[in-house]
Short mmCIF file of C-alpha atoms in Angstrom, two decimals:
data_model
loop_
_atom_site.label_atom_id
_atom_site.label_comp_id
_atom_site.label_asym_id
_atom_site.label_seq_id
_atom_site.Cartn_x
_atom_site.Cartn_y
_atom_site.Cartn_z
CA UNK A 1 -98.79 103.86 106.48
CA UNK A 2 -96.38 106.38 107.98
CA UNK A 3 -97.68 108.78 110.64
CA UNK A 4 -96.29 111.83 108.84
CA UNK A 5 -98.07 110.77 105.65
CA UNK A 6 -101.35 110.50 107.59
CA UNK A 7 -100.73 114.00 108.94
CA UNK A 8 -100.24 115.30 105.40
CA UNK A 9 -103.63 113.84 104.37
CA UNK A 10 -105.47 115.07 107.45
CA UNK A 11 -104.06 118.59 107.81
CA UNK A 12 -102.38 119.55 104.49
CA UNK A 13 -102.29 123.27 105.35
CA UNK A 14 -99.94 122.60 108.29
CA UNK A 15 -97.56 120.77 105.99
CA UNK A 16 -97.61 123.75 103.61
CA UNK A 17 -96.71 126.15 106.42
CA UNK A 18 -93.95 123.82 107.59
CA UNK A 19 -92.55 123.52 104.06
CA UNK A 20 -92.59 127.31 103.62
CA UNK A 21 -90.68 127.83 106.86
CA UNK A 22 -88.29 125.02 106.02
CA UNK A 23 -87.65 126.61 102.61
CA UNK A 24 -86.93 129.95 104.31
CA UNK A 25 -84.48 128.28 106.70
CA UNK A 26 -82.77 126.58 103.73
CA UNK A 27 -82.33 129.86 101.88
CA UNK A 28 -81.04 131.66 104.98
CA UNK A 29 -78.53 128.83 105.45
CA UNK A 30 -77.27 129.19 101.87
CA UNK A 31 -77.42 132.97 101.43
CA UNK A 32 -76.60 134.20 104.96
CA UNK A 33 -76.63 137.00 105.84
CA UNK A 34 -79.68 137.72 103.71
CA UNK A 35 -82.45 140.34 103.58
CA UNK A 36 -86.21 139.86 103.38
CA UNK A 37 -86.49 140.90 99.74
CA UNK A 38 -83.93 138.35 98.54
CA UNK A 39 -85.63 135.68 100.65
CA UNK A 40 -88.94 136.47 98.93
CA UNK A 41 -87.29 136.16 95.51
CA UNK A 42 -85.40 132.93 96.31
CA UNK A 43 -88.40 131.19 97.96
CA UNK A 44 -91.02 132.64 95.58
CA UNK A 45 -93.11 133.72 98.58
CA UNK A 46 -94.59 137.18 99.09
CA UNK A 47 -92.74 139.63 101.34
CA UNK A 48 -95.77 139.72 103.65
CA UNK A 49 -95.59 135.92 104.03
CA UNK A 50 -91.83 136.11 104.59
CA UNK A 51 -92.27 138.80 107.27
CA UNK A 52 -94.92 136.71 109.10
CA UNK A 53 -92.77 133.56 109.11
CA UNK A 54 -89.64 135.44 110.19
CA UNK A 55 -91.46 137.03 113.14
CA UNK A 56 -92.55 133.60 114.41
CA UNK A 57 -89.17 131.97 113.78
CA UNK A 58 -87.38 134.77 115.62
CA UNK A 59 -89.67 134.26 118.63
CA UNK A 60 -88.83 130.55 118.50
CA UNK A 61 -85.11 131.31 118.50
CA UNK A 62 -84.51 129.82 115.05
CA UNK A 63 -83.06 132.93 113.39
CA UNK A 64 -81.01 135.97 114.31
CA UNK A 65 -81.59 139.38 112.70
CA UNK A 66 -78.53 141.61 112.35
CA UNK A 67 -77.95 144.92 110.51
CA UNK A 68 -76.08 142.93 107.85
CA UNK A 69 -78.96 140.50 107.35
CA UNK A 70 -80.68 137.39 108.70
CA UNK A 71 -78.76 134.28 109.82
CA UNK A 72 -79.70 130.98 111.44
CA UNK A 73 -79.18 130.39 115.14
CA UNK A 74 -77.58 127.12 116.22
CA UNK A 75 -81.07 125.89 117.09
CA UNK A 76 -82.22 126.80 113.57
CA UNK A 77 -79.31 124.96 111.95
CA UNK A 78 -80.05 121.81 113.91
CA UNK A 79 -83.79 121.97 113.20
CA UNK A 80 -83.16 122.51 109.48
CA UNK A 81 -81.25 119.26 109.28
CA UNK A 82 -83.58 117.24 111.48
CA UNK A 83 -86.76 118.16 109.61
CA UNK A 84 -85.51 117.27 106.14
CA UNK A 85 -86.58 113.63 106.41
CA UNK A 86 -90.02 114.51 107.80
CA UNK A 87 -90.87 117.07 105.12
CA UNK A 88 -89.18 115.89 101.94
CA UNK A 89 -89.00 112.13 102.24
CA UNK A 90 -91.79 110.94 99.92
CA UNK A 91 -93.58 107.79 101.14
CA UNK A 92 -94.15 106.71 97.52
CA UNK A 93 -90.45 105.79 97.19
CA UNK A 94 -90.55 103.26 100.05
CA UNK A 95 -91.17 100.35 97.69
CA UNK A 96 -88.17 101.36 95.58
CA UNK A 97 -86.02 101.63 98.72
CA UNK A 98 -86.94 98.12 99.82
CA UNK A 99 -86.28 96.67 96.37
CA UNK A 100 -82.93 98.43 96.02
CA UNK A 101 -81.87 97.36 99.52
CA UNK A 102 -82.32 93.71 98.49
CA UNK A 103 -80.74 94.06 95.04
CA UNK A 104 -77.69 95.96 96.29
CA UNK A 105 -77.35 94.05 99.59
CA UNK A 106 -77.15 97.37 101.41
CA UNK A 107 -77.87 97.86 105.09
CA UNK A 108 -80.41 100.47 104.00
CA UNK A 109 -81.23 102.53 100.91
CA UNK A 110 -82.68 106.04 101.18
CA UNK A 111 -84.13 107.41 97.94
CA UNK A 112 -84.56 111.16 97.41
CA UNK A 113 -87.23 112.35 94.98
CA UNK A 114 -85.96 113.54 91.60
CA UNK A 115 -82.81 113.09 89.53
CA UNK A 116 -79.54 114.82 90.43
CA UNK A 117 -78.58 114.99 86.76
CA UNK A 118 -81.40 117.44 86.06
CA UNK A 119 -82.18 118.98 89.45
CA UNK A 120 -79.86 120.98 91.69
CA UNK A 121 -82.47 120.69 94.45
CA UNK A 122 -82.12 116.90 94.33
CA UNK A 123 -78.33 117.19 94.54
CA UNK A 124 -78.73 119.48 97.54
CA UNK A 125 -81.23 117.16 99.21
CA UNK A 126 -78.85 114.21 98.96
CA UNK A 127 -76.33 116.42 100.76
CA UNK A 128 -78.91 117.23 103.44
CA UNK A 129 -79.69 113.55 103.95
CA UNK A 130 -75.99 112.69 104.20
CA UNK A 131 -75.49 115.46 106.76
CA UNK A 132 -78.48 114.23 108.73
CA UNK A 133 -77.29 110.61 108.74
CA UNK A 134 -73.79 111.69 109.76
CA UNK A 135 -75.01 113.66 112.77
CA UNK A 136 -77.10 110.65 113.82
CA UNK A 137 -74.13 108.28 113.55
CA UNK A 138 -71.47 110.18 115.50
CA UNK A 139 -70.94 109.56 119.20
CA UNK A 140 -68.53 110.76 121.83
CA UNK A 141 -64.97 109.90 120.76
CA UNK A 142 -66.07 108.91 117.23
CA UNK A 143 -63.46 108.79 114.50
CA UNK A 144 -65.06 109.98 111.27
CA UNK A 145 -63.40 109.27 107.91
CA UNK A 146 -64.63 111.29 104.93
CA UNK A 147 -63.98 111.00 101.23
CA UNK A 148 -63.71 113.67 98.58
CA UNK A 149 -65.92 114.98 95.79
CA UNK A 150 -68.76 117.48 95.22
CA UNK A 151 -71.49 115.62 97.08
CA UNK A 152 -69.44 115.25 100.27
CA UNK A 153 -68.39 118.88 100.02
CA UNK A 154 -72.09 119.75 99.91
CA UNK A 155 -72.73 117.49 102.92
CA UNK A 156 -70.15 119.41 104.91
CA UNK A 157 -71.65 122.77 103.97
CA UNK A 158 -75.07 121.61 105.20
CA UNK A 159 -73.92 120.25 108.55
CA UNK A 160 -75.15 122.30 111.52
CA UNK A 161 -72.54 124.27 113.45
CA UNK A 162 -72.14 122.06 116.54
CA UNK A 163 -68.92 123.67 117.80
CA UNK A 164 -69.28 125.01 121.36
CA UNK A 165 -72.74 123.45 121.61
CA UNK A 166 -71.74 119.80 121.98
CA UNK A 167 -69.49 118.08 124.48
CA UNK A 168 -68.69 115.25 122.09
CA UNK A 169 -65.07 114.66 121.17
CA UNK A 170 -64.87 113.83 117.48
CA UNK A 171 -61.81 113.29 115.28
CA UNK A 172 -62.20 113.67 111.51
CA UNK A 173 -59.73 112.24 108.99
CA UNK A 174 -59.65 111.84 105.19
CA UNK A 175 -60.18 108.31 103.90
CA UNK A 176 -57.27 108.70 101.48
CA UNK A 177 -54.66 111.15 100.28
CA UNK A 178 -55.51 114.18 98.18
CA UNK A 179 -56.36 114.09 94.50
CA UNK A 180 -57.84 116.31 91.85
CA UNK A 181 -57.31 119.90 90.80
CA UNK A 182 -60.16 121.45 92.80
CA UNK A 183 -59.02 121.80 96.38
CA UNK A 184 -62.54 122.25 97.78
CA UNK A 185 -63.40 118.68 96.76
CA UNK A 186 -60.30 117.05 98.26
CA UNK A 187 -60.79 114.72 101.21
CA UNK A 188 -58.34 116.71 103.36
CA UNK A 189 -60.32 119.92 102.91
CA UNK A 190 -63.65 118.18 103.56
CA UNK A 191 -62.22 116.55 106.71
CA UNK A 192 -61.04 119.91 108.07
CA UNK A 193 -64.38 121.63 107.35
CA UNK A 194 -66.36 118.74 108.80
CA UNK A 195 -64.32 118.84 112.01
CA UNK A 196 -64.90 122.57 112.32
CA UNK A 197 -68.65 122.11 111.96
CA UNK A 198 -68.76 119.28 114.48
CA UNK A 199 -66.54 121.05 116.96
CA UNK A 200 -63.94 118.29 116.72
CA UNK A 201 -60.30 117.82 115.77
CA UNK A 202 -58.88 116.75 112.44
CA UNK A 203 -55.77 115.09 111.08
CA UNK A 204 -54.73 115.39 107.44
CA UNK A 205 -53.01 112.97 105.09
CA UNK A 206 -50.59 114.79 102.80
CA UNK A 207 -49.92 111.88 100.45
CA UNK A 208 -51.47 111.63 96.97
CA UNK A 209 -53.16 108.53 95.56
CA UNK A 210 -51.50 106.30 93.02
CA UNK A 211 -47.95 106.12 94.37
CA UNK A 212 -45.98 102.88 94.26
CA UNK A 213 -46.15 100.23 97.02
CA UNK A 214 -42.43 100.69 97.70
CA UNK A 215 -42.88 104.42 98.24
CA UNK A 216 -45.85 103.79 100.51
CA UNK A 217 -43.68 101.51 102.66
CA UNK A 218 -40.96 104.15 102.89
CA UNK A 219 -43.44 106.85 103.87
CA UNK A 220 -44.82 104.63 106.63
CA UNK A 221 -41.33 103.99 107.93
CA UNK A 222 -39.91 107.50 107.63
CA UNK A 223 -42.88 109.80 108.34
CA UNK A 224 -44.32 109.05 111.82
CA UNK A 225 -47.11 111.62 111.48
CA UNK A 226 -48.43 109.82 108.41
CA UNK A 227 -48.44 106.50 110.24
CA UNK A 228 -50.42 108.12 113.07
CA UNK A 229 -53.06 109.48 110.70
CA UNK A 230 -53.34 106.16 108.87
CA UNK A 231 -53.83 104.40 112.20
CA UNK A 232 -56.75 106.73 112.98
CA UNK A 233 -58.25 106.11 109.54
CA UNK A 234 -58.22 102.35 110.10
CA UNK A 235 -59.94 102.83 113.46
CA UNK A 236 -62.79 104.93 112.02
CA UNK A 237 -66.26 103.99 113.24
CA UNK A 238 -68.10 106.37 110.87
CA UNK A 239 -67.32 106.58 107.16
CA UNK A 240 -68.79 108.93 104.53
CA UNK A 241 -67.89 108.18 100.90
CA UNK A 242 -69.35 108.58 97.43
CA UNK A 243 -69.58 106.31 94.38
CA UNK A 244 -68.43 107.86 91.13
CA UNK A 245 -68.35 107.09 87.42
CA UNK A 246 -65.13 105.32 86.50
CA UNK A 247 -64.48 107.49 83.44
CA UNK A 248 -64.73 110.73 85.45
CA UNK A 249 -62.47 109.42 88.21
CA UNK A 250 -59.90 108.11 85.74
CA UNK A 251 -59.47 111.71 84.55
CA UNK A 252 -59.26 113.07 88.10
CA UNK A 253 -56.78 110.39 89.12
CA UNK A 254 -54.89 111.07 85.87
CA UNK A 255 -54.57 107.40 85.01
CA UNK A 256 -52.27 106.61 82.06
CA UNK A 257 -53.95 106.49 78.66
CA UNK A 258 -53.30 102.76 78.22
CA UNK A 259 -54.98 102.07 81.58
CA UNK A 260 -58.01 104.19 80.65
CA UNK A 261 -58.32 102.33 77.35
CA UNK A 262 -58.12 98.95 79.12
CA UNK A 263 -60.74 99.96 81.67
CA UNK A 264 -63.03 101.08 78.85
CA UNK A 265 -62.55 97.81 76.97
CA UNK A 266 -63.30 95.82 80.13
CA UNK A 267 -66.52 97.70 80.79
CA UNK A 268 -65.41 99.34 84.02
CA UNK A 269 -68.11 101.76 85.16
CA UNK A 270 -67.80 102.40 88.93
CA UNK A 271 -65.20 103.74 91.35
CA UNK A 272 -64.82 104.29 95.07
CA UNK A 273 -61.82 104.19 97.42
CA UNK A 274 -59.56 103.84 94.37
CA UNK A 275 -61.27 100.63 93.26
CA UNK A 276 -62.51 100.39 89.67
CA UNK A 277 -65.17 97.72 88.99
CA UNK A 278 -67.25 96.51 86.06
CA UNK A 279 -71.02 96.01 86.13
CA UNK A 280 -70.58 92.50 87.56
CA UNK A 281 -68.57 93.78 90.52
CA UNK A 282 -65.21 92.51 89.29
CA UNK A 283 -62.35 94.78 90.41
CA UNK A 284 -60.38 95.56 87.26
CA UNK A 285 -57.99 98.15 88.67
CA UNK A 286 -56.91 99.32 92.11
CA UNK A 287 -54.90 102.40 92.98
CA UNK A 288 -52.21 102.09 95.61
CA UNK A 289 -52.74 104.54 98.43
CA UNK A 290 -52.44 105.24 102.11
CA UNK A 291 -55.72 105.24 103.98
CA UNK A 292 -58.88 103.16 103.91
CA UNK A 293 -59.42 100.26 101.52
CA UNK A 294 -62.40 98.05 100.73
CA UNK A 295 -61.05 95.41 103.13
CA UNK A 296 -61.61 97.86 106.01
CA UNK A 297 -65.29 98.50 105.30
CA UNK A 298 -66.58 95.55 107.33
CA UNK A 299 -64.92 96.89 110.48
CA UNK A 300 -66.62 100.31 110.21
CA UNK A 301 -69.82 100.53 112.28
CA UNK A 302 -71.53 103.21 110.15
CA UNK A 303 -70.81 103.42 106.41
CA UNK A 304 -72.65 106.23 104.58
CA UNK A 305 -72.54 106.13 100.77
CA UNK A 306 -73.75 108.94 98.50
CA UNK A 307 -74.44 108.74 94.77
CA UNK A 308 -77.26 110.17 92.72
CA UNK A 309 -78.39 110.77 89.16
CA UNK A 310 -79.36 108.46 86.32
CA UNK A 311 -75.76 108.40 85.10
CA UNK A 312 -74.63 106.85 88.42
CA UNK A 313 -76.90 103.79 88.19
CA UNK A 314 -74.26 101.53 86.64
CA UNK A 315 -71.57 102.76 89.00
CA UNK A 316 -73.70 102.10 92.10
CA UNK A 317 -74.61 98.60 90.91
CA UNK A 318 -70.98 97.82 90.08
CA UNK A 319 -69.59 98.92 93.44
CA UNK A 320 -72.39 97.24 95.41
CA UNK A 321 -71.62 93.97 93.65
CA UNK A 322 -67.94 94.56 94.43
CA UNK A 323 -68.79 94.52 98.14
CA UNK A 324 -69.28 98.19 99.03
CA UNK A 325 -71.99 98.04 101.70
CA UNK A 326 -73.65 100.46 104.12
CA UNK A 327 -76.43 103.05 104.09
CA UNK A 328 -76.84 104.31 100.51
CA UNK A 329 -78.34 107.75 99.91
CA UNK A 330 -79.36 108.05 96.28
CA UNK A 331 -82.22 109.43 94.17
CA UNK A 332 -85.02 108.24 91.92
CA UNK A 333 -82.96 108.81 88.79
CA UNK A 334 -80.26 106.38 89.89
CA UNK A 335 -82.78 104.00 91.47
CA UNK A 336 -84.82 103.64 88.28
CA UNK A 337 -81.67 103.09 86.25
CA UNK A 338 -80.48 100.33 88.61
CA UNK A 339 -83.84 98.56 88.46
CA UNK A 340 -83.81 98.81 84.66
CA UNK A 341 -80.28 97.39 84.44
CA UNK A 342 -81.13 94.45 86.70
CA UNK A 343 -84.31 93.72 84.75
CA UNK A 344 -82.34 93.51 81.49
CA UNK A 345 -79.75 91.08 82.86
#
């Protein structure tokens, strides 16, 4: 039995206090700068309780109080991330984690309580866990490659501000070229924001997905900067990607109608890194692109994979069977769906 679970049984009131302070830190992180009244509303705690916690956290150097409102100190940002696993990782999901690790052949599976399809808190907590695992994986001179999408955008937002507080030299690059209409979810944007948070440098890849192999060759030959960025991508030792539903990504990638119809007929349900796979892990379609491919995954020391929600169960199972391996951060909704799918087969 885990030590933190024993602590919860023995001294439950301490866990409650810790959770209240953690919740306050979370809300300050998201709403900064914020006042006491709004903190009371957002955390559903009384203003007296809020005032007591803030006094103690200020003495501990976790928060800063300005005329414009309350913000987190660098120490507070780091503590917020580090304590997520201790406070919100439920020991009752350990059995599911072990079972999923075997079924999916992952290095490790981390299951967050809840279902991202119905809970924004669960979505946020997957982002917290991704941010936590990323900060644990990076080392001096790490090359970090990041993908696109909402969950990785959330991960970046939740990273602590390490700039000027860490001597590590980190380079962040996108795993692929840009895609999609929403710029905040593009890999280039996430790479730049991640680098800023980590106090590192970034290189961008200004080439969209889905271009022809001949054009890719010409770009490599005629645009030296692109070749330099691609070289960094292939040397990445930390990778953060997500697994998505094939139907959603087909729309974002703007695949031709006849391709979408074929993928539907062939039962394609999962996508990552431009690979589209069916439930058995067979790759049915692959987009041409500059950047990282599935063949590169084995050479990456730390692969972090995010996907949550009941509707991602099929996609996760498909991509795992297609050979996408690493540390998977998911939730109970997806986990239960995967176990149900495997049981039926």
